[in-house]
Tab-separated table of C-alpha atoms and ligand atoms in Angstrom:
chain	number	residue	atom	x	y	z
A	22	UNK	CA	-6.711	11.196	-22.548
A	23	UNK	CA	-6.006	13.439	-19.743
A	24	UNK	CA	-5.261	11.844	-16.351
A	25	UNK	CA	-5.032	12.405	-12.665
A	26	UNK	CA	-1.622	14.494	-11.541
A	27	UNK	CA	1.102	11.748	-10.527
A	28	UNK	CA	0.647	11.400	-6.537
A	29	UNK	CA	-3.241	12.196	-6.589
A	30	UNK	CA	-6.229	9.486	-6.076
A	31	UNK	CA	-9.392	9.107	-7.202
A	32	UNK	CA	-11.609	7.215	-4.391
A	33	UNK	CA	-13.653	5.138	-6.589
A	34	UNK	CA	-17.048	4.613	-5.333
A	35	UNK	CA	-16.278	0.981	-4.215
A	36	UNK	CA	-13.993	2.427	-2.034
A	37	UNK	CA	-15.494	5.007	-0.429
A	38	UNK	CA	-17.636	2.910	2.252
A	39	UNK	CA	-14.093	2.721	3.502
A	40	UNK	CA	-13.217	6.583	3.611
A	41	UNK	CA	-16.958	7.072	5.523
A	42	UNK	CA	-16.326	4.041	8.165
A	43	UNK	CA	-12.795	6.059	8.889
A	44	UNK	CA	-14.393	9.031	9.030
A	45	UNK	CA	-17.265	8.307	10.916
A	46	UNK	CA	-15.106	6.203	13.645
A	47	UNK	CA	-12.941	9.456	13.572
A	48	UNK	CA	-15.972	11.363	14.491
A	49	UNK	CA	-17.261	9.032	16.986
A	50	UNK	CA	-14.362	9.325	18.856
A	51	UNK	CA	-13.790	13.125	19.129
A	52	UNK	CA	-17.465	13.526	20.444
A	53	UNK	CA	-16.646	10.970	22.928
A	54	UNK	CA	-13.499	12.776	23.758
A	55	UNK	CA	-15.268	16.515	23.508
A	56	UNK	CA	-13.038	17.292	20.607
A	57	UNK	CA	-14.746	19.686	18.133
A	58	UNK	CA	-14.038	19.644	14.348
A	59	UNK	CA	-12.861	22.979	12.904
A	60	UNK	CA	-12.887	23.390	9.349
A	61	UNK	CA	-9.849	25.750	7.338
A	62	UNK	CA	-8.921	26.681	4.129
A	63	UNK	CA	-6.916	24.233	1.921
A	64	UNK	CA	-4.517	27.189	0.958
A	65	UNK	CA	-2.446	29.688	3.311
A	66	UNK	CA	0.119	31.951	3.252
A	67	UNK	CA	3.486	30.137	2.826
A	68	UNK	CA	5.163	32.202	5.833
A	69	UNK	CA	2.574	30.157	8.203
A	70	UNK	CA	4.083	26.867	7.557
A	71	UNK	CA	7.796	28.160	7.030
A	72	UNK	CA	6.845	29.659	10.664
A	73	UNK	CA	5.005	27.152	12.053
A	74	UNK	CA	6.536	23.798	10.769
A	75	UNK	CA	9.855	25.036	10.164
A	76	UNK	CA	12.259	25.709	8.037
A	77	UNK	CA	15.092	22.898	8.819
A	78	UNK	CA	11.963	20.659	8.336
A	79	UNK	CA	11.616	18.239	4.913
A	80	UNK	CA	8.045	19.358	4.442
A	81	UNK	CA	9.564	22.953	4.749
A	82	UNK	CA	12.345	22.282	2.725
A	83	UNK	CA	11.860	19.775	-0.421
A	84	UNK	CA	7.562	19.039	-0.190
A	85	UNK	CA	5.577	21.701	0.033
A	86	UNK	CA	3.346	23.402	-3.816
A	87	UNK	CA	3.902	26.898	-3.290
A	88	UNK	CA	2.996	29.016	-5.805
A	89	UNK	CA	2.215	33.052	-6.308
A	90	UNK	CA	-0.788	33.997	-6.607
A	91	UNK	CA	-2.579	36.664	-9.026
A	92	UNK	CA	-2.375	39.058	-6.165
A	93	UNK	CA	1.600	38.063	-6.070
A	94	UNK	CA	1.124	36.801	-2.791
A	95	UNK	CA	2.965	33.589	-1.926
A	96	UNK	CA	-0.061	30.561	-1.066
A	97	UNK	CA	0.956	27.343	-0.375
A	98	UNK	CA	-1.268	24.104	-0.138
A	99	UNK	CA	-1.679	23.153	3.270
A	100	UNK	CA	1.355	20.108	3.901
A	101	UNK	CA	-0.492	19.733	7.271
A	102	UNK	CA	-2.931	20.684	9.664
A	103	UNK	CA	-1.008	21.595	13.204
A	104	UNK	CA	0.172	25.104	11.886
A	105	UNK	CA	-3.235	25.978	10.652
A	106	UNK	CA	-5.342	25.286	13.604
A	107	UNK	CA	-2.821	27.173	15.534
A	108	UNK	CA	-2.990	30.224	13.270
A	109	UNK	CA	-7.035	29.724	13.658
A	110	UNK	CA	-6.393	29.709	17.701
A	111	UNK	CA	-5.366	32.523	17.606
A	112	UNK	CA	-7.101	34.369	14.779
A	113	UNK	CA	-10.237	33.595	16.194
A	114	UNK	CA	-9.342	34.145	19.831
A	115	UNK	CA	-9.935	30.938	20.527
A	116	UNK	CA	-7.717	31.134	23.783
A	117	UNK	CA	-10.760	33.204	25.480
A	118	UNK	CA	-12.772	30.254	25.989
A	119	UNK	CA	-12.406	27.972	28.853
A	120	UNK	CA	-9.382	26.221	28.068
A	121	UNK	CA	-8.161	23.997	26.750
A	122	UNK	CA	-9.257	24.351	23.294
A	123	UNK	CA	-9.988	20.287	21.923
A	124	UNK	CA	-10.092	20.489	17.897
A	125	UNK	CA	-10.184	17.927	15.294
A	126	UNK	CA	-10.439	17.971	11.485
A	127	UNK	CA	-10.178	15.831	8.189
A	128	UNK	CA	-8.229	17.692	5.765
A	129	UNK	CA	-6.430	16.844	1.992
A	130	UNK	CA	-2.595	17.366	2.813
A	131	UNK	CA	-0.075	18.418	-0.257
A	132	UNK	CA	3.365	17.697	-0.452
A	133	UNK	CA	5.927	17.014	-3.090
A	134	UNK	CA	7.208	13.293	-2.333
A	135	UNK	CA	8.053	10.422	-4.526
A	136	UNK	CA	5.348	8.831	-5.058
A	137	UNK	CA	4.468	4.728	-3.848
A	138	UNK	CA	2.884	2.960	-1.797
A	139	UNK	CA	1.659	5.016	1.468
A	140	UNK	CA	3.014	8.083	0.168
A	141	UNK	CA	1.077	10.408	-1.986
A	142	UNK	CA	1.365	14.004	-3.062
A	143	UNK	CA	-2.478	14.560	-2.298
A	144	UNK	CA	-3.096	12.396	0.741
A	145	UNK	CA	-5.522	13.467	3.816
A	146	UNK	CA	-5.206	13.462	7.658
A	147	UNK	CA	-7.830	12.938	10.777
A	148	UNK	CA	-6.088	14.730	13.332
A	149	UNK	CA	-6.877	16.520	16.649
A	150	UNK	CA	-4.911	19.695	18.681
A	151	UNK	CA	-5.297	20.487	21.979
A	152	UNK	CA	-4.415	24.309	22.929
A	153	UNK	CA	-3.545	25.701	26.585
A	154	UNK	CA	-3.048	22.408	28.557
A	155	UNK	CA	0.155	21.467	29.567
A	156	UNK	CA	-0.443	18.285	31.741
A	157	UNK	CA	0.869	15.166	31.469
A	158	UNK	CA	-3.200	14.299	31.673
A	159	UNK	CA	-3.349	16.011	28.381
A	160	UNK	CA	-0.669	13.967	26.721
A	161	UNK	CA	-1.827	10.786	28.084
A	162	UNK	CA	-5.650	12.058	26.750
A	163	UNK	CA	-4.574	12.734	23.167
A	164	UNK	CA	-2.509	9.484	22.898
A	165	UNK	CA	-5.754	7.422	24.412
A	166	UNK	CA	-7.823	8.802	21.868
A	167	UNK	CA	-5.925	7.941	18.888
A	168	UNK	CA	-5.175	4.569	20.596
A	169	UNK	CA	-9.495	4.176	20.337
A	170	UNK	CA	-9.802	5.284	17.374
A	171	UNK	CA	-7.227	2.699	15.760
A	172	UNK	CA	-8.787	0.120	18.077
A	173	UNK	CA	-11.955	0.954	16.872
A	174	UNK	CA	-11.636	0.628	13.221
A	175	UNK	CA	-10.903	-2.752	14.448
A	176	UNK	CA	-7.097	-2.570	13.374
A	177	UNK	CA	-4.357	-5.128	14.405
A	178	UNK	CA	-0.666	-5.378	14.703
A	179	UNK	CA	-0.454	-1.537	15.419
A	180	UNK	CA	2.514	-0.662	17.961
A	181	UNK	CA	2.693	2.604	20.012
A	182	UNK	CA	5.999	4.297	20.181
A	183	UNK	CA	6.494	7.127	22.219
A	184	UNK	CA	9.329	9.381	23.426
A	185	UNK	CA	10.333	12.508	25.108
A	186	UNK	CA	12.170	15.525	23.254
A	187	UNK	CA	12.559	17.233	26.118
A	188	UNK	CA	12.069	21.319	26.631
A	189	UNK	CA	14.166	24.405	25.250
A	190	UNK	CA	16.292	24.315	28.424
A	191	UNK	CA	17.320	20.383	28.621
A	192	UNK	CA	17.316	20.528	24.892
A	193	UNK	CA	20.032	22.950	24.348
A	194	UNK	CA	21.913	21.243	26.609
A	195	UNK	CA	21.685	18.039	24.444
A	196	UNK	CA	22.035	19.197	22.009
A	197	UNK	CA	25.374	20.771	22.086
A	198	UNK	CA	26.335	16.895	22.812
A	199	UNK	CA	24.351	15.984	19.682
A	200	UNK	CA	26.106	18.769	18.026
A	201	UNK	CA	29.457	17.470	19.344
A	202	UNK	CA	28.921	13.983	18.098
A	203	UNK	CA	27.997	14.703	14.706
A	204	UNK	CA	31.232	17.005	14.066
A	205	UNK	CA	32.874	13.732	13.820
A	206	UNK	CA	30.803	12.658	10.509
A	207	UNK	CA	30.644	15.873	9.269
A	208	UNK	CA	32.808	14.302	6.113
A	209	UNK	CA	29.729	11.749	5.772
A	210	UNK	CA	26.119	13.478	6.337
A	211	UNK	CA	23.818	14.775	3.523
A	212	UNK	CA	23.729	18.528	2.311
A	213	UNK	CA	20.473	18.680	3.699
A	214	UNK	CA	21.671	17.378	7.199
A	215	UNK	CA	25.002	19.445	7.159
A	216	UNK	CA	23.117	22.655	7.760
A	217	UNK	CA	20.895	21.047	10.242
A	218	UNK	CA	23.491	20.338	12.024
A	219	UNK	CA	24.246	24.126	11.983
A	220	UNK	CA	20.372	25.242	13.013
A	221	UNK	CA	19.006	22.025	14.416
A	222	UNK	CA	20.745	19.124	15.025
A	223	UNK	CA	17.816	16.927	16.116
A	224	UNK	CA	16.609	16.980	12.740
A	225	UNK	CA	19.267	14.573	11.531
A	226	UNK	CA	18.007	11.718	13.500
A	227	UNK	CA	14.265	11.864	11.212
A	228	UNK	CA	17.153	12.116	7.881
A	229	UNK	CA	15.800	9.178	5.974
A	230	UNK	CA	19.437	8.527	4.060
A	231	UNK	CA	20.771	5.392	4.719
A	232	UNK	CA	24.251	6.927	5.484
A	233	UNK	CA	22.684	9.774	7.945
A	234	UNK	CA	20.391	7.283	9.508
A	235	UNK	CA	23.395	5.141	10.011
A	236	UNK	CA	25.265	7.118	11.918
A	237	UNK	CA	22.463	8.783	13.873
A	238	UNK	CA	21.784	5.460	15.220
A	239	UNK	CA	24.677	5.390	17.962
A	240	UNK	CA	24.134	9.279	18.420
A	241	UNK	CA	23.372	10.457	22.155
A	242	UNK	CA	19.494	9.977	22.929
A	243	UNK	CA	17.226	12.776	24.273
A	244	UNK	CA	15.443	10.309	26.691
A	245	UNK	CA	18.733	10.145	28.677
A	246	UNK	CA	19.179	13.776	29.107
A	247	UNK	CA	15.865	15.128	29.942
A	248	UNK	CA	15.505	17.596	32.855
A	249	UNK	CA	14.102	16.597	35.987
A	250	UNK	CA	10.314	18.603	35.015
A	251	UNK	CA	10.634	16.525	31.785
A	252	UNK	CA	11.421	13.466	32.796
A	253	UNK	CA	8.827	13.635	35.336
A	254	UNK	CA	6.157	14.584	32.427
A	255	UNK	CA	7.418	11.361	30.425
A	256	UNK	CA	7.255	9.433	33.185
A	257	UNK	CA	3.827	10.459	34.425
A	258	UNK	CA	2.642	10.044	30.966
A	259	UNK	CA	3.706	6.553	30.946
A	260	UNK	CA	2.080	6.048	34.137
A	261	UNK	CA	-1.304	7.348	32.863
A	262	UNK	CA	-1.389	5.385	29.771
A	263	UNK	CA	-0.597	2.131	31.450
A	264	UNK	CA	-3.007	2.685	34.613
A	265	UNK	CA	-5.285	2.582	31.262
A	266	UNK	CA	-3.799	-0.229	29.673
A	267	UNK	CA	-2.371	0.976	26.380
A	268	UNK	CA	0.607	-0.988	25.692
A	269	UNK	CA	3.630	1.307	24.359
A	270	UNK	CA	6.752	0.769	23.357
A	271	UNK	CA	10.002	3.603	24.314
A	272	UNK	CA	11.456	4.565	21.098
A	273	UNK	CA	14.558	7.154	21.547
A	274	UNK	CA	14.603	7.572	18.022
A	275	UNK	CA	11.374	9.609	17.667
A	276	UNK	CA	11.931	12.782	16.890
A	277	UNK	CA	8.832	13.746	14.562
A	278	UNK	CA	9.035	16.099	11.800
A	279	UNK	CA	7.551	19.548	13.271
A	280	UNK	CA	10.695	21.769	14.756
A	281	UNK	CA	8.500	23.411	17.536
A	282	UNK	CA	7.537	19.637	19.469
A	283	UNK	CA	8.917	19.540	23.180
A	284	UNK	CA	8.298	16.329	25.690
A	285	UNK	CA	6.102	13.639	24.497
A	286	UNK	CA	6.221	12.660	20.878
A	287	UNK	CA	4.589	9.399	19.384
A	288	UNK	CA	3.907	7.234	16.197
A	289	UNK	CA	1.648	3.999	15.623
A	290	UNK	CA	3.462	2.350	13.830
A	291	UNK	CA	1.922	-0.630	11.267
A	292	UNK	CA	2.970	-4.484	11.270
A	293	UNK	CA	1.626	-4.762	7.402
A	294	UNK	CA	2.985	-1.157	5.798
A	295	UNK	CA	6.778	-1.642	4.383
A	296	UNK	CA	8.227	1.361	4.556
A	297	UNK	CA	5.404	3.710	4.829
A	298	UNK	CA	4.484	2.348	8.030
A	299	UNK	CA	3.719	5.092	10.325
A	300	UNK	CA	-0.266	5.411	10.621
A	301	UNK	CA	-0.291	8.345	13.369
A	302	UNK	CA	2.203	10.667	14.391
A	303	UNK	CA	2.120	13.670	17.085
A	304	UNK	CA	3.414	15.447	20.180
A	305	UNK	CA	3.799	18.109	22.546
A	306	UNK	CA	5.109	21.584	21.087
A	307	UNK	CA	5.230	24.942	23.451
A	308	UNK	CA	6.851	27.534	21.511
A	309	UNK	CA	4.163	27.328	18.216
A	310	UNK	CA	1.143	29.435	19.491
A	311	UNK	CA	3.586	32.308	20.487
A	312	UNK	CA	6.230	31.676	17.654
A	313	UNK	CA	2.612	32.338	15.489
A	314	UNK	CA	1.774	35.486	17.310
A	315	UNK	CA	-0.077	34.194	20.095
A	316	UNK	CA	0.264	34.791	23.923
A	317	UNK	CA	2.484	31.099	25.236
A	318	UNK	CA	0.142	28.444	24.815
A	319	UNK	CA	1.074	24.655	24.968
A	320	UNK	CA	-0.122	22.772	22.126
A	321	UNK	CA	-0.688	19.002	21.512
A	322	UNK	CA	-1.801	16.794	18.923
A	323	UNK	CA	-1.573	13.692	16.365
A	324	UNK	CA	-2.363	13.791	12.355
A	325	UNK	CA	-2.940	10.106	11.251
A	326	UNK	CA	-3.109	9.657	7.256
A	327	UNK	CA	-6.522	7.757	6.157
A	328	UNK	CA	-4.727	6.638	2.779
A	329	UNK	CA	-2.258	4.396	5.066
A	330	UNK	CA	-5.119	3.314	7.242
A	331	UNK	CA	-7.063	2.241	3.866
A	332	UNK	CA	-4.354	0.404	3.192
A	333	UNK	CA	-4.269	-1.411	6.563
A	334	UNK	CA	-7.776	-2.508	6.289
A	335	UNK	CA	-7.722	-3.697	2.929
A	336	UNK	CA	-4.484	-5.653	3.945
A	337	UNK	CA	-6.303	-7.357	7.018
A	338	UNK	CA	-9.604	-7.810	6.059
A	339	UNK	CA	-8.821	-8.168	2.350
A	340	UNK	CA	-8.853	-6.164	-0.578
A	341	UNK	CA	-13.163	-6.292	-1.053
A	342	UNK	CA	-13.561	-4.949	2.257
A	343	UNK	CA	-17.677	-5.094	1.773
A	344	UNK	CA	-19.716	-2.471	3.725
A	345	UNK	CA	-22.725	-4.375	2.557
A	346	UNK	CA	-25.193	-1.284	1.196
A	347	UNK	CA	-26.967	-3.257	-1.181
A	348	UNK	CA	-30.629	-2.146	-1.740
A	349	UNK	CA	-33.122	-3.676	0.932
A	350	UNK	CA	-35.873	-4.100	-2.100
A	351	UNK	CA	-35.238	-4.028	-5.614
A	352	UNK	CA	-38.672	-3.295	-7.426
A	353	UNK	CA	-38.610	-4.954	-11.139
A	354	UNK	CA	-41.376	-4.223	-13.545
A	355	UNK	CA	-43.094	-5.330	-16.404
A	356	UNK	CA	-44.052	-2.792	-19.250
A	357	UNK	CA	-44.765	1.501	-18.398
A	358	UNK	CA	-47.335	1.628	-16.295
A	359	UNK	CA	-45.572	-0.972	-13.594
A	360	UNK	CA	-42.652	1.104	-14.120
A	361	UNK	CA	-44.503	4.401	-13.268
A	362	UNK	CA	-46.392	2.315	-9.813
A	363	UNK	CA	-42.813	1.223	-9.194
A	364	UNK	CA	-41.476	4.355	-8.985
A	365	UNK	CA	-44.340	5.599	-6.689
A	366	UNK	CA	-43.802	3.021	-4.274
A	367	UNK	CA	-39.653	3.013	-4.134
A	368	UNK	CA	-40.286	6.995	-3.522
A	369	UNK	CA	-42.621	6.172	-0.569
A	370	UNK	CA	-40.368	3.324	0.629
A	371	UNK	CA	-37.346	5.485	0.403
A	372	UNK	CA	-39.500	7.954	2.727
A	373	UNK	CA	-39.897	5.797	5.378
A	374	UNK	CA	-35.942	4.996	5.234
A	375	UNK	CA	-35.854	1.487	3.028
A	376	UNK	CA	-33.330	1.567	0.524
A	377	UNK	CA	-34.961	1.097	-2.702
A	378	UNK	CA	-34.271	0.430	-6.566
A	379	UNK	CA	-35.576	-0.485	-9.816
A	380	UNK	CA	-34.175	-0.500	-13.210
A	381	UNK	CA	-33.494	2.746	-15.048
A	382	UNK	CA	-31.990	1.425	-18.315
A	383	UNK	CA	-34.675	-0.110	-20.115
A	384	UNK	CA	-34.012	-4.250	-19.134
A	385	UNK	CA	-35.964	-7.416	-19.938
A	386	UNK	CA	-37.719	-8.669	-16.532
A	387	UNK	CA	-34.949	-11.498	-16.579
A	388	UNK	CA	-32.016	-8.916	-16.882
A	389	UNK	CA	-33.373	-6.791	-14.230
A	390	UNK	CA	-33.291	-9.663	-11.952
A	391	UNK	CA	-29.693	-10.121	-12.621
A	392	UNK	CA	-28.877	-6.718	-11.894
A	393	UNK	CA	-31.139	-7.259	-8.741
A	394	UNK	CA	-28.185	-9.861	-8.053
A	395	UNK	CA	-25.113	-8.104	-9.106
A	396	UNK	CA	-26.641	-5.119	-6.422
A	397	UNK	CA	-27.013	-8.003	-3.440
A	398	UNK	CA	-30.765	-6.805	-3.067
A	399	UNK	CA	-32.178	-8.690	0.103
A	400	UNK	CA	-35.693	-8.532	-1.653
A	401	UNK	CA	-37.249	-8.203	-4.795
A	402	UNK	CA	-40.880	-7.917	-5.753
A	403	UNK	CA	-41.946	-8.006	-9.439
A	404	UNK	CA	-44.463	-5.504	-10.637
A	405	UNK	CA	-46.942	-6.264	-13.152
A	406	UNK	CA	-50.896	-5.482	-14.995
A	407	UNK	CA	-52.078	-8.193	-13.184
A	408	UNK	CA	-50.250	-7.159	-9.694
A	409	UNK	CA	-51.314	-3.823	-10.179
A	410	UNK	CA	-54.802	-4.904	-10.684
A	411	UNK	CA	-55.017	-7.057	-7.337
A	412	UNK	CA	-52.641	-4.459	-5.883
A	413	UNK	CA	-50.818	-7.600	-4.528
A	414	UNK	CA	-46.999	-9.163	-5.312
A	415	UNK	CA	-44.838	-11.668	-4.087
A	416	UNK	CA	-41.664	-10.501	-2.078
A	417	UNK	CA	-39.076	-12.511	-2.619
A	418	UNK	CA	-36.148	-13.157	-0.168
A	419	UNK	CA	-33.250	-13.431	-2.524
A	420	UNK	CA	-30.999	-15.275	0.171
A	421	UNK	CA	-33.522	-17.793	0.801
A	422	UNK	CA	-35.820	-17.903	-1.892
A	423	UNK	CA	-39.055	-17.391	0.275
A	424	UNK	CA	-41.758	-15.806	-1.306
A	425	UNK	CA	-44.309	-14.259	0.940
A	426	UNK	CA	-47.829	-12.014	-0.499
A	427	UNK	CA	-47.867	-8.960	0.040
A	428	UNK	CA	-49.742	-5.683	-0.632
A	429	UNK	CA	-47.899	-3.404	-2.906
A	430	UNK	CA	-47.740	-0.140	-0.120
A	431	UNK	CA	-45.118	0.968	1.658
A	432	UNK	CA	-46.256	0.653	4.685
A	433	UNK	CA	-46.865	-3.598	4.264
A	434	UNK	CA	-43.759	-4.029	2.563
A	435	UNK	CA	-42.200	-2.239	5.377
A	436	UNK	CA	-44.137	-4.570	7.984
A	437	UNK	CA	-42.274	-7.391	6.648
A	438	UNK	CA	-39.280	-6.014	6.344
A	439	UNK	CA	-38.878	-4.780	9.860
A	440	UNK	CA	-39.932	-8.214	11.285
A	441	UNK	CA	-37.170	-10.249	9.153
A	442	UNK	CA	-33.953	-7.775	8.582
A	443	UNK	CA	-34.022	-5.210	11.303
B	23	ATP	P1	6.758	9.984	6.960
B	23	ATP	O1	7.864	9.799	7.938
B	23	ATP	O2	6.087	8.706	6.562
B	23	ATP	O3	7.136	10.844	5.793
B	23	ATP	P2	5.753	12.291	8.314
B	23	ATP	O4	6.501	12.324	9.582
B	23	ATP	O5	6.175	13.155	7.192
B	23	ATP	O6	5.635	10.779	7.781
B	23	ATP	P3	3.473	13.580	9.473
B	23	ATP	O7	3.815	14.907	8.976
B	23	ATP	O8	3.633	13.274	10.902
B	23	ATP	O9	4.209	12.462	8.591
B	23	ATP	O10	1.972	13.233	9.030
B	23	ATP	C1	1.124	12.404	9.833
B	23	ATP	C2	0.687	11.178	9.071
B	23	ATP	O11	0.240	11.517	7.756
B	23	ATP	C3	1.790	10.167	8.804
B	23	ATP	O12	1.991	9.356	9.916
B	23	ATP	C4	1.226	9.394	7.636
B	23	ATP	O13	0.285	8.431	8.095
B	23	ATP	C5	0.515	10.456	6.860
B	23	ATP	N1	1.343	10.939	5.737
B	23	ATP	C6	2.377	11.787	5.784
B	23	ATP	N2	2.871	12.036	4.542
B	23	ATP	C7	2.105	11.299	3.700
B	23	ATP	C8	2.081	11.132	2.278
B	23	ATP	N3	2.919	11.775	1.486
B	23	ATP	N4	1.144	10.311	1.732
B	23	ATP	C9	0.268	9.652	2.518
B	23	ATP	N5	0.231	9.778	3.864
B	23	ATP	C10	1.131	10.586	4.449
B	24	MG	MG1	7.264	12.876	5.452
């Protein structure tokens, strides 16, 4: 037997009421917001995301399925979405339209982890960008909208952590201190980390090895060095989200895994998650646009991964999460030619929008009432000679048991329908 790649799902079909309820919500939200979905390839050219995500970044480093191409061009599948929307920004002169530009998408993401719980090698991300805005009102806009959308999906225990990474000025001047303080454990950090410390320092503080974490935890913290224009964007920020009542949390720690993010960076983080907690992450970043060939443009933005927020709902509201789409009539049938009048009439009720079904395998009368059942039908009328003679059946309400006459048209069964379930 052949099977799925290790890392990959398959969203089974009881499932995927869940995936459309995220995705929907997601969608909901942006229109409310004015954010308009943009839609890229799954593969680009590998420079883009060495560019664009960076090079001293895991994803850069140990994650990402690059392979050559026939052509002998070097494609990678897309680890994220940030990069590519920025490359699209710019590719399709996006810039030239009243700013700022508001996009969202849904996308699969690929990267080479270890697979478990919350962390998959095909997983997919709702996210949002917002190009050529560099207000503290933007920050504060982005964050809100990922707060309603968690909100929303009607999520609990979810904390928002935010920080500031300051800007290239205060952030050279950190982190030469960051630098400094680090020397001392050079004896102790991880390969990976040691040349960080060379090219980007900050990038030590996101190591997930118990020994870098370690010391990284009593290292010098951005939030205490900002410059005054920074700290006055954090603080503003702050401001905004509280004057709309979004509880956050200050978490000096955040650093996020992108290389290009400046100020504001945040996470919502889950109460129910283990390790894979994070549901959201995003920032700020200034230099990406123009790093990607662009004229300066600030970017900002949040990716949240639908697998982990799957895993949240199932968690709270239990592991049958039930979108209840059972049929609104199942039509059973006795012998061909009330199969053939069945059919006629769940094609006309289908028509005027009633979900309709009957039995396609063949079943006695008594085992297409089961599998009336087993699809929580909320009525079921049985289809006969004699029913077809009268043109008359009895619709039965299969929570109650009340059976009420009815004429075997669309439009009567519809009637009742609309006066008892809608
Ligand atoms: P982590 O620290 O958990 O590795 P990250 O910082 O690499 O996360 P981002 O690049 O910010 O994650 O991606 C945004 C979101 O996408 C994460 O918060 C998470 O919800 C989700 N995500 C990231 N990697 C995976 C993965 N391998 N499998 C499932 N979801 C993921
Ligand atoms: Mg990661």
């Amino acid at each position: 037997m052949i099977t799925k790649p290790r890392g990959t799902e398959d969203v089974l079909p009881k499932d995927s009421k869940l995936w459309q309820y995220i995705e929907k919500t997601a969608r909901e939200v942006c229109d409310l917001y004015g954010y308009k979905e943009i839609r890229t390839p799954v593969f680009e050219h590998t420079e883009l995301f060495q560019r664009g995500v960076g090079d001293t970044t895991d994803v850069v480093q140990k994650e990402m399925y690059t392979f050559e191409d026939k052509g002998g061009r070097s494609i990678t599948l897309k680890p994220e979405g940030t990069a590519t929307l920025v490359r699209s920004y710019i590719e399709n002169s996006l810039y030239a339209n009243p700013q700022p530009t508001k996009l969202s998408y849904i996308i699969p993401c690929f990267r080479y982890e270890k697979p478990q719980s919350g962390r998959l090698r095909e997983f997919h991300q709702f996210g949002i960008e917002c190009f050529g805005a560099s207000s503290s009102s933007t920050d504060a806009e982005v964050i809100s909208l990922a707060w309603m959308f968690l909100k929303k999906l009607g999520l609990s225990g979810i904390t928002l952590n935010i920080n500031s990474i300051g800007c290239p000025v205060c952030k050279k001047e950190y982190n030469k201190k960051l630098r400094a303080y680090f020397e001392e454990y050079k004896g102790e950090l991880c390969a990976t980390c040691l040349e960080r410390l060379e090219k980007n320092p900050m990038r030590i503080i996101d190591c997930k090895s118990e020994i870098c974490s370690r010391i990284a935890k009593d290292a010098p913290k951005m939030v205490d060095h900002l410059c005054t224009e920074c700290s006055e964007h954090f603080e503003e920020t702050k401001a905004r989200l509280s004057g709309m009542g979004i509880d956050f949390e200050v978490n000096p720690d955040i650093v996020r895994g992108l290389d290009y993010y400046t100020k504001t960076v945040f996470e919502f983080v889950s109460d129910c998650l283990g390790a894979q907690s994070t549901v959201c992450g995003g920032g700020r970043y200034s230099g990406l646009v123009e790093e990607l060939g662009g004229k300066p443009a600030d970017g900002i933005g949040f990716a949240a991964g639908i697998e982990r927020l799957i895993l949240v709902l199932k968690a709270q509201k239990g592991e049958e999460v039930s979108f209840d789409d059972g049929p609104d009539v199942f039509v059973a049938t006795m012998g061909d030619e009330a199969d053939k009048t069945a059919q006629k009439l769940i094609f006309e009720l289908r028509t005027k929008g009633i979900h309709a079904q009957q039995d396609l395998c063949g079943r006695s009368l008594k085992a297409q009432m089961k599998y009336a059942d087993k699809l929580a039908a909320r009525y079921s009328v049985v289809i006969g000679d004699d029913e077809i003679a009268n043109n008359k059946g009895n619709l039965k309400n299969m929570g109650t048991g009340e059976v009420k006459e009815v004429s075997l048209t669309a439009e009567a069964i519809c009637e009742i329908l609309d006066a008892e379930v809608r």
